[in-house]
């Protein structure tokens, strides 16, 4: 019903529903600003189950499995501000430019998302206004405030990837994702590759592009911040023990990056 009336965008999320943006450690002093576009898999009540079987809504197509635990633990360990988004990427993908076909997908891997087909006029806009806009507004505001305060800021977009996609197994444990930043990614890659137990993807399993990404191009590159995406394989962080382990590993590596940057007097912004 709300969908049919979606021109009134305020109807999509009821006042009693959980807000899309989750923040942790907003006063954190770390230069790393953490984001998690695919942190949650909630669906606004008005959208029901999106016409998708329940078993599909817990799979990787709906969210980045395991990244919530890693992001929260990492934010605590390195005293970093975390901004995360609680609603499913099947409702609206917060790492896609609005209007791109994958922004509100009608198919994800091999699953049809019936509730995303033939959207009523205004329905896509309603999802954007309720979920996408508040999330990205908070990231923009947080970066603005940091810049005003003269705080060094390095944007790190946290993601996780499915170990098998469309029947093809992925060998990497972790991948770095980047495009225009030539400062942070080589350093991060070098440190990750020094971890002898890891298979590290260099822009694998995905590469960042303006057409297929939003957070890195808009909040990182366009603002001249050092930035990287990080993708961790989901089977490694499926349980709290794995999440803790990976957060600790990343905390150690981020500490080394911070030291290297301060010693080499690399520009933060
Ligand atoms: Zn993701």
PDB file of C-alpha atoms and ligand atoms in Angstrom:
ATOM      1  CA  UNK A   1       0.000   0.000   0.000  1.00  0.00           C
ATOM      2  CA  UNK A   2       2.809   2.331   0.878  1.00  0.00           C
ATOM      3  CA  UNK A   3       4.475   1.406  -2.377  1.00  0.00           C
ATOM      4  CA  UNK A   4       1.486   2.551  -4.371  1.00  0.00           C
ATOM      5  CA  UNK A   5       1.589   5.816  -2.505  1.00  0.00           C
ATOM      6  CA  UNK A   6       5.308   6.059  -2.674  1.00  0.00           C
ATOM      7  CA  UNK A   7       5.285   9.594  -3.978  1.00  0.00           C
ATOM      8  CA  UNK A   8       4.830  10.395  -0.297  1.00  0.00           C
ATOM      9  CA  UNK A   9       8.299   9.189   0.528  1.00  0.00           C
ATOM     10  CA  UNK A  10       7.821   9.465   4.264  1.00  0.00           C
ATOM     11  CA  UNK A  11       5.612   6.370   4.145  1.00  0.00           C
ATOM     12  CA  UNK A  12       8.324   3.881   3.390  1.00  0.00           C
ATOM     13  CA  UNK A  13       9.772   3.625   6.902  1.00  0.00           C
ATOM     14  CA  UNK A  14       7.276   3.822   9.735  1.00  0.00           C
ATOM     15  CA  UNK A  15       8.155   6.020  12.691  1.00  0.00           C
ATOM     16  CA  UNK A  16       8.477   2.901  14.846  1.00  0.00           C
ATOM     17  CA  UNK A  17      10.908   1.234  12.437  1.00  0.00           C
ATOM     18  CA  UNK A  18      14.640   1.037  12.961  1.00  0.00           C
ATOM     19  CA  UNK A  19      16.517   3.938  11.325  1.00  0.00           C
ATOM     20  CA  UNK A  20      18.837   3.020   8.467  1.00  0.00           C
ATOM     21  CA  UNK A  21      22.013   4.546   9.854  1.00  0.00           C
ATOM     22  CA  UNK A  22      24.002   2.890  12.607  1.00  0.00           C
ATOM     23  CA  UNK A  23      26.933   4.761  14.090  1.00  0.00           C
ATOM     24  CA  UNK A  24      29.499   3.601  16.543  1.00  0.00           C
ATOM     25  CA  UNK A  25      32.293   5.519  18.178  1.00  0.00           C
ATOM     26  CA  UNK A  26      31.440   8.806  16.461  1.00  0.00           C
ATOM     27  CA  UNK A  27      34.064  10.604  18.553  1.00  0.00           C
ATOM     28  CA  UNK A  28      36.760   8.096  17.606  1.00  0.00           C
ATOM     29  CA  UNK A  29      40.205   9.626  17.103  1.00  0.00           C
ATOM     30  CA  UNK A  30      41.467   7.205  14.465  1.00  0.00           C
ATOM     31  CA  UNK A  31      42.292   8.653  11.037  1.00  0.00           C
ATOM     32  CA  UNK A  32      40.338   5.735   9.549  1.00  0.00           C
ATOM     33  CA  UNK A  33      36.657   6.407   8.900  1.00  0.00           C
ATOM     34  CA  UNK A  34      34.893   3.074   8.482  1.00  0.00           C
ATOM     35  CA  UNK A  35      31.770   2.545   6.400  1.00  0.00           C
ATOM     36  CA  UNK A  36      29.655  -0.571   5.881  1.00  0.00           C
ATOM     37  CA  UNK A  37      27.145  -0.128   3.055  1.00  0.00           C
ATOM     38  CA  UNK A  38      25.893  -3.703   3.324  1.00  0.00           C
ATOM     39  CA  UNK A  39      25.932  -4.090   7.099  1.00  0.00           C
ATOM     40  CA  UNK A  40      22.300  -5.187   7.534  1.00  0.00           C
ATOM     41  CA  UNK A  41      19.506  -7.104   5.862  1.00  0.00           C
ATOM     42  CA  UNK A  42      16.380  -5.473   7.243  1.00  0.00           C
ATOM     43  CA  UNK A  43      13.439  -4.755   4.959  1.00  0.00           C
ATOM     44  CA  UNK A  44      10.968  -1.927   5.563  1.00  0.00           C
ATOM     45  CA  UNK A  45       7.659  -3.366   6.739  1.00  0.00           C
ATOM     46  CA  UNK A  46       5.839  -1.797   3.793  1.00  0.00           C
ATOM     47  CA  UNK A  47       7.877  -3.898   1.376  1.00  0.00           C
ATOM     48  CA  UNK A  48       7.038  -7.258   3.008  1.00  0.00           C
ATOM     49  CA  UNK A  49       9.554  -9.886   1.945  1.00  0.00           C
ATOM     50  CA  UNK A  50      10.202  -8.321  -1.468  1.00  0.00           C
ATOM     51  CA  UNK A  51       8.656 -11.457  -2.938  1.00  0.00           C
ATOM     52  CA  UNK A  52      11.788 -13.413  -2.063  1.00  0.00           C
ATOM     53  CA  UNK A  53      11.793 -16.747  -0.162  1.00  0.00           C
ATOM     54  CA  UNK A  54      12.996 -16.402   3.443  1.00  0.00           C
ATOM     55  CA  UNK A  55      16.002 -18.645   2.814  1.00  0.00           C
ATOM     56  CA  UNK A  56      17.288 -16.237   0.186  1.00  0.00           C
ATOM     57  CA  UNK A  57      17.043 -13.228   2.468  1.00  0.00           C
ATOM     58  CA  UNK A  58      19.840 -14.503   4.713  1.00  0.00           C
ATOM     59  CA  UNK A  59      22.214 -15.215   1.805  1.00  0.00           C
ATOM     60  CA  UNK A  60      24.961 -12.958   0.524  1.00  0.00           C
ATOM     61  CA  UNK A  61      22.608 -11.410  -2.004  1.00  0.00           C
ATOM     62  CA  UNK A  62      20.835  -9.568   0.829  1.00  0.00           C
ATOM     63  CA  UNK A  63      23.857  -8.305   2.812  1.00  0.00           C
ATOM     64  CA  UNK A  64      27.551  -8.683   3.474  1.00  0.00           C
ATOM     65  CA  UNK A  65      27.591 -11.702   5.765  1.00  0.00           C
ATOM     66  CA  UNK A  66      29.917 -11.295   8.741  1.00  0.00           C
ATOM     67  CA  UNK A  67      30.968  -7.708   8.077  1.00  0.00           C
ATOM     68  CA  UNK A  68      28.853  -6.246  10.902  1.00  0.00           C
ATOM     69  CA  UNK A  69      30.860  -8.105  13.546  1.00  0.00           C
ATOM     70  CA  UNK A  70      34.183  -7.248  11.933  1.00  0.00           C
ATOM     71  CA  UNK A  71      33.266  -3.583  11.516  1.00  0.00           C
ATOM     72  CA  UNK A  72      32.091  -3.144  15.100  1.00  0.00           C
ATOM     73  CA  UNK A  73      35.097  -4.912  16.599  1.00  0.00           C
ATOM     74  CA  UNK A  74      37.537  -3.029  14.375  1.00  0.00           C
ATOM     75  CA  UNK A  75      35.908   0.300  15.193  1.00  0.00           C
ATOM     76  CA  UNK A  76      36.414  -0.426  18.901  1.00  0.00           C
ATOM     77  CA  UNK A  77      39.947  -1.672  18.578  1.00  0.00           C
ATOM     78  CA  UNK A  78      41.322   1.229  16.570  1.00  0.00           C
ATOM     79  CA  UNK A  79      38.985   3.887  18.034  1.00  0.00           C
ATOM     80  CA  UNK A  80      37.444   4.615  14.627  1.00  0.00           C
ATOM     81  CA  UNK A  81      34.103   6.110  13.705  1.00  0.00           C
ATOM     82  CA  UNK A  82      31.908   3.528  11.996  1.00  0.00           C
ATOM     83  CA  UNK A  83      28.918   4.494   9.849  1.00  0.00           C
ATOM     84  CA  UNK A  84      26.836   1.529   8.688  1.00  0.00           C
ATOM     85  CA  UNK A  85      23.551   0.904   6.913  1.00  0.00           C
ATOM     86  CA  UNK A  86      21.049  -1.559   8.356  1.00  0.00           C
ATOM     87  CA  UNK A  87      18.681  -2.253   5.446  1.00  0.00           C
ATOM     88  CA  UNK A  88      19.185  -4.898   2.791  1.00  0.00           C
ATOM     89  CA  UNK A  89      20.962  -4.076  -0.428  1.00  0.00           C
ATOM     90  CA  UNK A  90      17.977  -5.727  -2.119  1.00  0.00           C
ATOM     91  CA  UNK A  91      15.848  -2.757  -0.993  1.00  0.00           C
ATOM     92  CA  UNK A  92      18.332  -0.241  -2.341  1.00  0.00           C
ATOM     93  CA  UNK A  93      22.047  -0.808  -2.725  1.00  0.00           C
ATOM     94  CA  UNK A  94      23.930   1.932  -0.910  1.00  0.00           C
ATOM     95  CA  UNK A  95      27.042   1.253  -2.972  1.00  0.00           C
ATOM     96  CA  UNK A  96      25.422   1.840  -6.339  1.00  0.00           C
ATOM     97  CA  UNK A  97      24.598   5.122  -8.008  1.00  0.00           C
ATOM     98  CA  UNK A  98      20.823   5.589  -7.707  1.00  0.00           C
ATOM     99  CA  UNK A  99      19.245   4.801 -11.052  1.00  0.00           C
ATOM    100  CA  UNK A 100      21.859   2.182 -11.980  1.00  0.00           C
ATOM    101  CA  UNK A 101      20.214  -1.167 -12.821  1.00  0.00           C
ATOM    102  CA  UNK A 102      21.854  -2.814  -9.791  1.00  0.00           C
ATOM    103  CA  UNK A 103      20.670  -0.066  -7.425  1.00  0.00           C
ATOM    104  CA  UNK A 104      17.338  -1.856  -6.952  1.00  0.00           C
ATOM    105  CA  UNK A 105      18.074  -5.227  -8.542  1.00  0.00           C
ATOM    106  CA  UNK A 106      15.391  -7.348 -10.163  1.00  0.00           C
ATOM    107  CA  UNK A 107      17.829 -10.272 -10.193  1.00  0.00           C
ATOM    108  CA  UNK A 108      20.688 -11.017  -7.798  1.00  0.00           C
ATOM    109  CA  UNK A 109      22.988 -13.926  -8.679  1.00  0.00           C
ATOM    110  CA  UNK A 110      20.241 -16.368  -9.701  1.00  0.00           C
ATOM    111  CA  UNK A 111      17.416 -15.069  -7.520  1.00  0.00           C
ATOM    112  CA  UNK A 112      14.564 -12.995  -8.915  1.00  0.00           C
ATOM    113  CA  UNK A 113      13.548 -10.122  -6.647  1.00  0.00           C
ATOM    114  CA  UNK A 114       9.854  -9.943  -7.508  1.00  0.00           C
ATOM    115  CA  UNK A 115       9.201  -6.953  -5.263  1.00  0.00           C
ATOM    116  CA  UNK A 116      11.642  -4.907  -7.322  1.00  0.00           C
ATOM    117  CA  UNK A 117       9.901  -5.471 -10.630  1.00  0.00           C
ATOM    118  CA  UNK A 118       7.670  -2.862 -12.212  1.00  0.00           C
ATOM    119  CA  UNK A 119       8.012  -0.395  -9.382  1.00  0.00           C
ATOM    120  CA  UNK A 120       5.258   2.177  -9.037  1.00  0.00           C
ATOM    121  CA  UNK A 121       6.209   5.737  -9.927  1.00  0.00           C
ATOM    122  CA  UNK A 122       8.086   7.256  -7.039  1.00  0.00           C
ATOM    123  CA  UNK A 123       8.870   3.923  -5.392  1.00  0.00           C
ATOM    124  CA  UNK A 124      12.584   4.018  -6.200  1.00  0.00           C
ATOM    125  CA  UNK A 125      12.719   7.602  -4.997  1.00  0.00           C
ATOM    126  CA  UNK A 126      10.990   6.593  -1.755  1.00  0.00           C
ATOM    127  CA  UNK A 127      13.678   4.001  -1.052  1.00  0.00           C
ATOM    128  CA  UNK A 128      16.366   6.504  -1.809  1.00  0.00           C
ATOM    129  CA  UNK A 129      14.902   9.149   0.466  1.00  0.00           C
ATOM    130  CA  UNK A 130      14.283   6.713   3.330  1.00  0.00           C
ATOM    131  CA  UNK A 131      17.530   4.746   3.256  1.00  0.00           C
ATOM    132  CA  UNK A 132      20.191   5.798   0.767  1.00  0.00           C
ATOM    133  CA  UNK A 133      20.114   9.552   1.375  1.00  0.00           C
ATOM    134  CA  UNK A 134      20.296   9.556   5.196  1.00  0.00           C
ATOM    135  CA  UNK A 135      23.201   7.122   5.129  1.00  0.00           C
ATOM    136  CA  UNK A 136      25.268   9.063   2.635  1.00  0.00           C
ATOM    137  CA  UNK A 137      24.331  12.357   4.234  1.00  0.00           C
ATOM    138  CA  UNK A 138      25.825  11.158   7.519  1.00  0.00           C
ATOM    139  CA  UNK A 139      29.050  10.105   5.811  1.00  0.00           C
ATOM    140  CA  UNK A 140      29.261  13.511   4.124  1.00  0.00           C
ATOM    141  CA  UNK A 141      28.589  15.305   7.406  1.00  0.00           C
ATOM    142  CA  UNK A 142      31.134  13.216   9.258  1.00  0.00           C
ATOM    143  CA  UNK A 143      33.807  13.974   6.659  1.00  0.00           C
ATOM    144  CA  UNK A 144      32.878  17.677   6.710  1.00  0.00           C
ATOM    145  CA  UNK A 145      33.243  17.785  10.484  1.00  0.00           C
ATOM    146  CA  UNK A 146      36.578  15.984  10.415  1.00  0.00           C
ATOM    147  CA  UNK A 147      37.953  18.318   7.757  1.00  0.00           C
ATOM    148  CA  UNK A 148      36.779  21.359   9.708  1.00  0.00           C
ATOM    149  CA  UNK A 149      38.508  19.990  12.795  1.00  0.00           C
ATOM    150  CA  UNK A 150      41.675  19.302  10.826  1.00  0.00           C
ATOM    151  CA  UNK A 151      41.438  15.551  11.494  1.00  0.00           C
ATOM    152  CA  UNK A 152      43.285  13.268   9.136  1.00  0.00           C
ATOM    153  CA  UNK A 153      40.777  11.097   7.317  1.00  0.00           C
ATOM    154  CA  UNK A 154      41.214   7.860   5.434  1.00  0.00           C
ATOM    155  CA  UNK A 155      38.030   6.292   4.112  1.00  0.00           C
ATOM    156  CA  UNK A 156      37.781   2.513   4.442  1.00  0.00           C
ATOM    157  CA  UNK A 157      34.705   0.839   2.961  1.00  0.00           C
ATOM    158  CA  UNK A 158      34.231  -2.587   4.550  1.00  0.00           C
ATOM    159  CA  UNK A 159      32.624  -5.383   2.562  1.00  0.00           C
ATOM    160  CA  UNK A 160      32.510  -9.166   2.398  1.00  0.00           C
ATOM    161  CA  UNK A 161      32.158 -11.492  -0.569  1.00  0.00           C
ATOM    162  CA  UNK A 162      30.648 -14.908  -1.093  1.00  0.00           C
ATOM    163  CA  UNK A 163      33.180 -17.754  -1.417  1.00  0.00           C
ATOM    164  CA  UNK A 164      31.363 -19.121  -4.468  1.00  0.00           C
ATOM    165  CA  UNK A 165      29.589 -16.927  -6.996  1.00  0.00           C
ATOM    166  CA  UNK A 166      27.543 -18.422  -9.824  1.00  0.00           C
ATOM    167  CA  UNK A 167      29.311 -21.739  -9.281  1.00  0.00           C
ATOM    168  CA  UNK A 168      32.827 -20.301  -9.391  1.00  0.00           C
ATOM    169  CA  UNK A 169      35.003 -20.570  -6.254  1.00  0.00           C
ATOM    170  CA  UNK A 170      37.063 -17.558  -5.259  1.00  0.00           C
ATOM    171  CA  UNK A 171      40.595 -18.211  -3.991  1.00  0.00           C
ATOM    172  CA  UNK A 172      41.226 -14.925  -2.157  1.00  0.00           C
ATOM    173  CA  UNK A 173      40.868 -14.522   1.592  1.00  0.00           C
ATOM    174  CA  UNK A 174      40.794 -10.757   1.329  1.00  0.00           C
ATOM    175  CA  UNK A 175      40.874  -8.215  -1.461  1.00  0.00           C
ATOM    176  CA  UNK A 176      41.615  -4.525  -1.710  1.00  0.00           C
ATOM    177  CA  UNK A 177      39.402  -2.412  -3.958  1.00  0.00           C
ATOM    178  CA  UNK A 178      40.545   0.858  -5.335  1.00  0.00           C
ATOM    179  CA  UNK A 179      40.573   3.051  -8.420  1.00  0.00           C
ATOM    180  CA  UNK A 180      42.134   6.501  -8.257  1.00  0.00           C
ATOM    181  CA  UNK A 181      43.969   6.446  -4.923  1.00  0.00           C
ATOM    182  CA  UNK A 182      47.612   5.629  -5.593  1.00  0.00           C
ATOM    183  CA  UNK A 183      48.783   6.180  -2.006  1.00  0.00           C
ATOM    184  CA  UNK A 184      46.976   3.836   0.344  1.00  0.00           C
ATOM    185  CA  UNK A 185      46.267   0.726  -1.760  1.00  0.00           C
ATOM    186  CA  UNK A 186      49.924  -0.156  -2.536  1.00  0.00           C
ATOM    187  CA  UNK A 187      50.797   0.119   1.143  1.00  0.00           C
ATOM    188  CA  UNK A 188      47.816  -1.937   2.219  1.00  0.00           C
ATOM    189  CA  UNK A 189      48.557  -4.578  -0.407  1.00  0.00           C
ATOM    190  CA  UNK A 190      52.169  -4.819   0.706  1.00  0.00           C
ATOM    191  CA  UNK A 191      51.167  -5.304   4.341  1.00  0.00           C
ATOM    192  CA  UNK A 192      48.465  -7.836   3.523  1.00  0.00           C
ATOM    193  CA  UNK A 193      50.865  -9.802   1.338  1.00  0.00           C
ATOM    194  CA  UNK A 194      53.341  -9.899   4.205  1.00  0.00           C
ATOM    195  CA  UNK A 195      50.764 -12.062   6.008  1.00  0.00           C
ATOM    196  CA  UNK A 196      52.036 -15.362   4.681  1.00  0.00           C
ATOM    197  CA  UNK A 197      48.820 -17.287   5.308  1.00  0.00           C
ATOM    198  CA  UNK A 198      46.718 -15.033   3.072  1.00  0.00           C
ATOM    199  CA  UNK A 199      45.784 -15.088  -0.576  1.00  0.00           C
ATOM    200  CA  UNK A 200      45.286 -11.396  -1.334  1.00  0.00           C
ATOM    201  CA  UNK A 201      43.235 -10.039  -4.212  1.00  0.00           C
ATOM    202  CA  UNK A 202      44.433  -6.884  -5.955  1.00  0.00           C
ATOM    203  CA  UNK A 203      41.149  -5.359  -7.092  1.00  0.00           C
ATOM    204  CA  UNK A 204      39.677  -8.840  -6.757  1.00  0.00           C
ATOM    205  CA  UNK A 205      37.015 -10.159  -6.571  1.00  0.00           C
ATOM    206  CA  UNK A 206      35.837  -6.716  -7.691  1.00  0.00           C
ATOM    207  CA  UNK A 207      37.350  -3.485  -8.894  1.00  0.00           C
ATOM    208  CA  UNK A 208      35.950  -0.070  -8.056  1.00  0.00           C
ATOM    209  CA  UNK A 209      34.374   1.979 -10.843  1.00  0.00           C
ATOM    210  CA  UNK A 210      32.149   5.038 -11.040  1.00  0.00           C
ATOM    211  CA  UNK A 211      29.401   2.961 -12.663  1.00  0.00           C
ATOM    212  CA  UNK A 212      29.369   0.131 -10.124  1.00  0.00           C
ATOM    213  CA  UNK A 213      30.283   1.896  -6.879  1.00  0.00           C
ATOM    214  CA  UNK A 214      29.184   4.902  -4.915  1.00  0.00           C
ATOM    215  CA  UNK A 215      30.983   5.221  -1.565  1.00  0.00           C
ATOM    216  CA  UNK A 216      34.594   5.234  -2.755  1.00  0.00           C
ATOM    217  CA  UNK A 217      34.091   7.522  -5.791  1.00  0.00           C
ATOM    218  CA  UNK A 218      31.815   9.991  -4.018  1.00  0.00           C
ATOM    219  CA  UNK A 219      33.132  10.139  -0.461  1.00  0.00           C
ATOM    220  CA  UNK A 220      36.737   9.133  -1.069  1.00  0.00           C
ATOM    221  CA  UNK A 221      37.910  10.120  -4.519  1.00  0.00           C
ATOM    222  CA  UNK A 222      35.784  13.190  -5.175  1.00  0.00           C
ATOM    223  CA  UNK A 223      36.863  14.631  -1.828  1.00  0.00           C
ATOM    224  CA  UNK A 224      40.518  13.812  -2.298  1.00  0.00           C
ATOM    225  CA  UNK A 225      40.690  11.450   0.680  1.00  0.00           C
ATOM    226  CA  UNK A 226      42.947   8.468   0.784  1.00  0.00           C
ATOM    227  CA  UNK A 227      40.645   5.501   0.500  1.00  0.00           C
ATOM    228  CA  UNK A 228      40.258   1.827  -0.075  1.00  0.00           C
ATOM    229  CA  UNK A 229      37.612  -0.832  -0.117  1.00  0.00           C
ATOM    230  CA  UNK A 230      38.272  -4.078   1.692  1.00  0.00           C
ATOM    231  CA  UNK A 231      36.504  -7.324   0.871  1.00  0.00           C
ATOM    232  CA  UNK A 232      36.761 -10.310   3.232  1.00  0.00           C
ATOM    233  CA  UNK A 233      35.585 -13.772   2.205  1.00  0.00           C
ATOM    234  CA  UNK A 234      32.409 -14.612   4.042  1.00  0.00           C
ATOM    235  CA  UNK A 235      33.236 -18.129   5.179  1.00  0.00           C
ATOM    236  CA  UNK A 236      36.137 -16.690   7.189  1.00  0.00           C
ATOM    237  CA  UNK A 237      33.927 -14.300   9.152  1.00  0.00           C
ATOM    238  CA  UNK A 238      30.717 -16.295   9.407  1.00  0.00           C
ATOM    239  CA  UNK A 239      30.988 -16.663  13.201  1.00  0.00           C
ATOM    240  CA  UNK A 240      31.993 -14.299  16.020  1.00  0.00           C
ATOM    241  CA  UNK A 241      35.370 -16.006  16.459  1.00  0.00           C
ATOM    242  CA  UNK A 242      36.300 -15.377  12.829  1.00  0.00           C
ATOM    243  CA  UNK A 243      35.016 -11.818  12.995  1.00  0.00           C
ATOM    244  CA  UNK A 244      37.149 -11.113  16.069  1.00  0.00           C
ATOM    245  CA  UNK A 245      40.200 -12.669  14.502  1.00  0.00           C
ATOM    246  CA  UNK A 246      39.880 -10.603  11.325  1.00  0.00           C
ATOM    247  CA  UNK A 247      39.165  -7.409  13.205  1.00  0.00           C
ATOM    248  CA  UNK A 248      42.321  -7.962  15.258  1.00  0.00           C
ATOM    249  CA  UNK A 249      44.362  -8.626  12.144  1.00  0.00           C
ATOM    250  CA  UNK A 250      43.050  -5.524  10.400  1.00  0.00           C
ATOM    251  CA  UNK A 251      43.568  -3.435  13.539  1.00  0.00           C
ATOM    252  CA  UNK A 252      47.221  -4.463  13.585  1.00  0.00           C
ATOM    253  CA  UNK A 253      47.655  -3.708   9.878  1.00  0.00           C
ATOM    254  CA  UNK A 254      45.864  -0.359  10.121  1.00  0.00           C
ATOM    255  CA  UNK A 255      48.159   0.513  13.003  1.00  0.00           C
ATOM    256  CA  UNK A 256      51.158  -0.184  10.770  1.00  0.00           C
ATOM    257  CA  UNK A 257      49.642   1.942   8.004  1.00  0.00           C
ATOM    258  CA  UNK A 258      49.064   4.814  10.387  1.00  0.00           C
ATOM    259  CA  UNK A 259      52.661   4.657  11.588  1.00  0.00           C
ATOM    260  CA  UNK A 260      53.997   4.429   8.028  1.00  0.00           C
ATOM    261  CA  UNK A 261      51.944   7.387   6.941  1.00  0.00           C
ATOM    262  CA  UNK A 262      52.968   9.538   9.855  1.00  0.00           C
ATOM    263  CA  UNK A 263      56.634   8.679   9.410  1.00  0.00           C
ATOM    264  CA  UNK A 264      56.581   9.236   5.680  1.00  0.00           C
ATOM    265  CA  UNK A 265      54.513  12.387   6.195  1.00  0.00           C
ATOM    266  CA  UNK A 266      52.079  11.285   3.531  1.00  0.00           C
ATOM    267  CA  UNK A 267      49.252  13.703   3.021  1.00  0.00           C
ATOM    268  CA  UNK A 268      46.100  12.582   4.742  1.00  0.00           C
ATOM    269  CA  UNK A 269      43.785  14.616   2.606  1.00  0.00           C
TER     270      UNK A 269
HETATM  271 ZN1  LIG B   1      29.375  -5.044   0.169  1.00  0.00          ZN
END
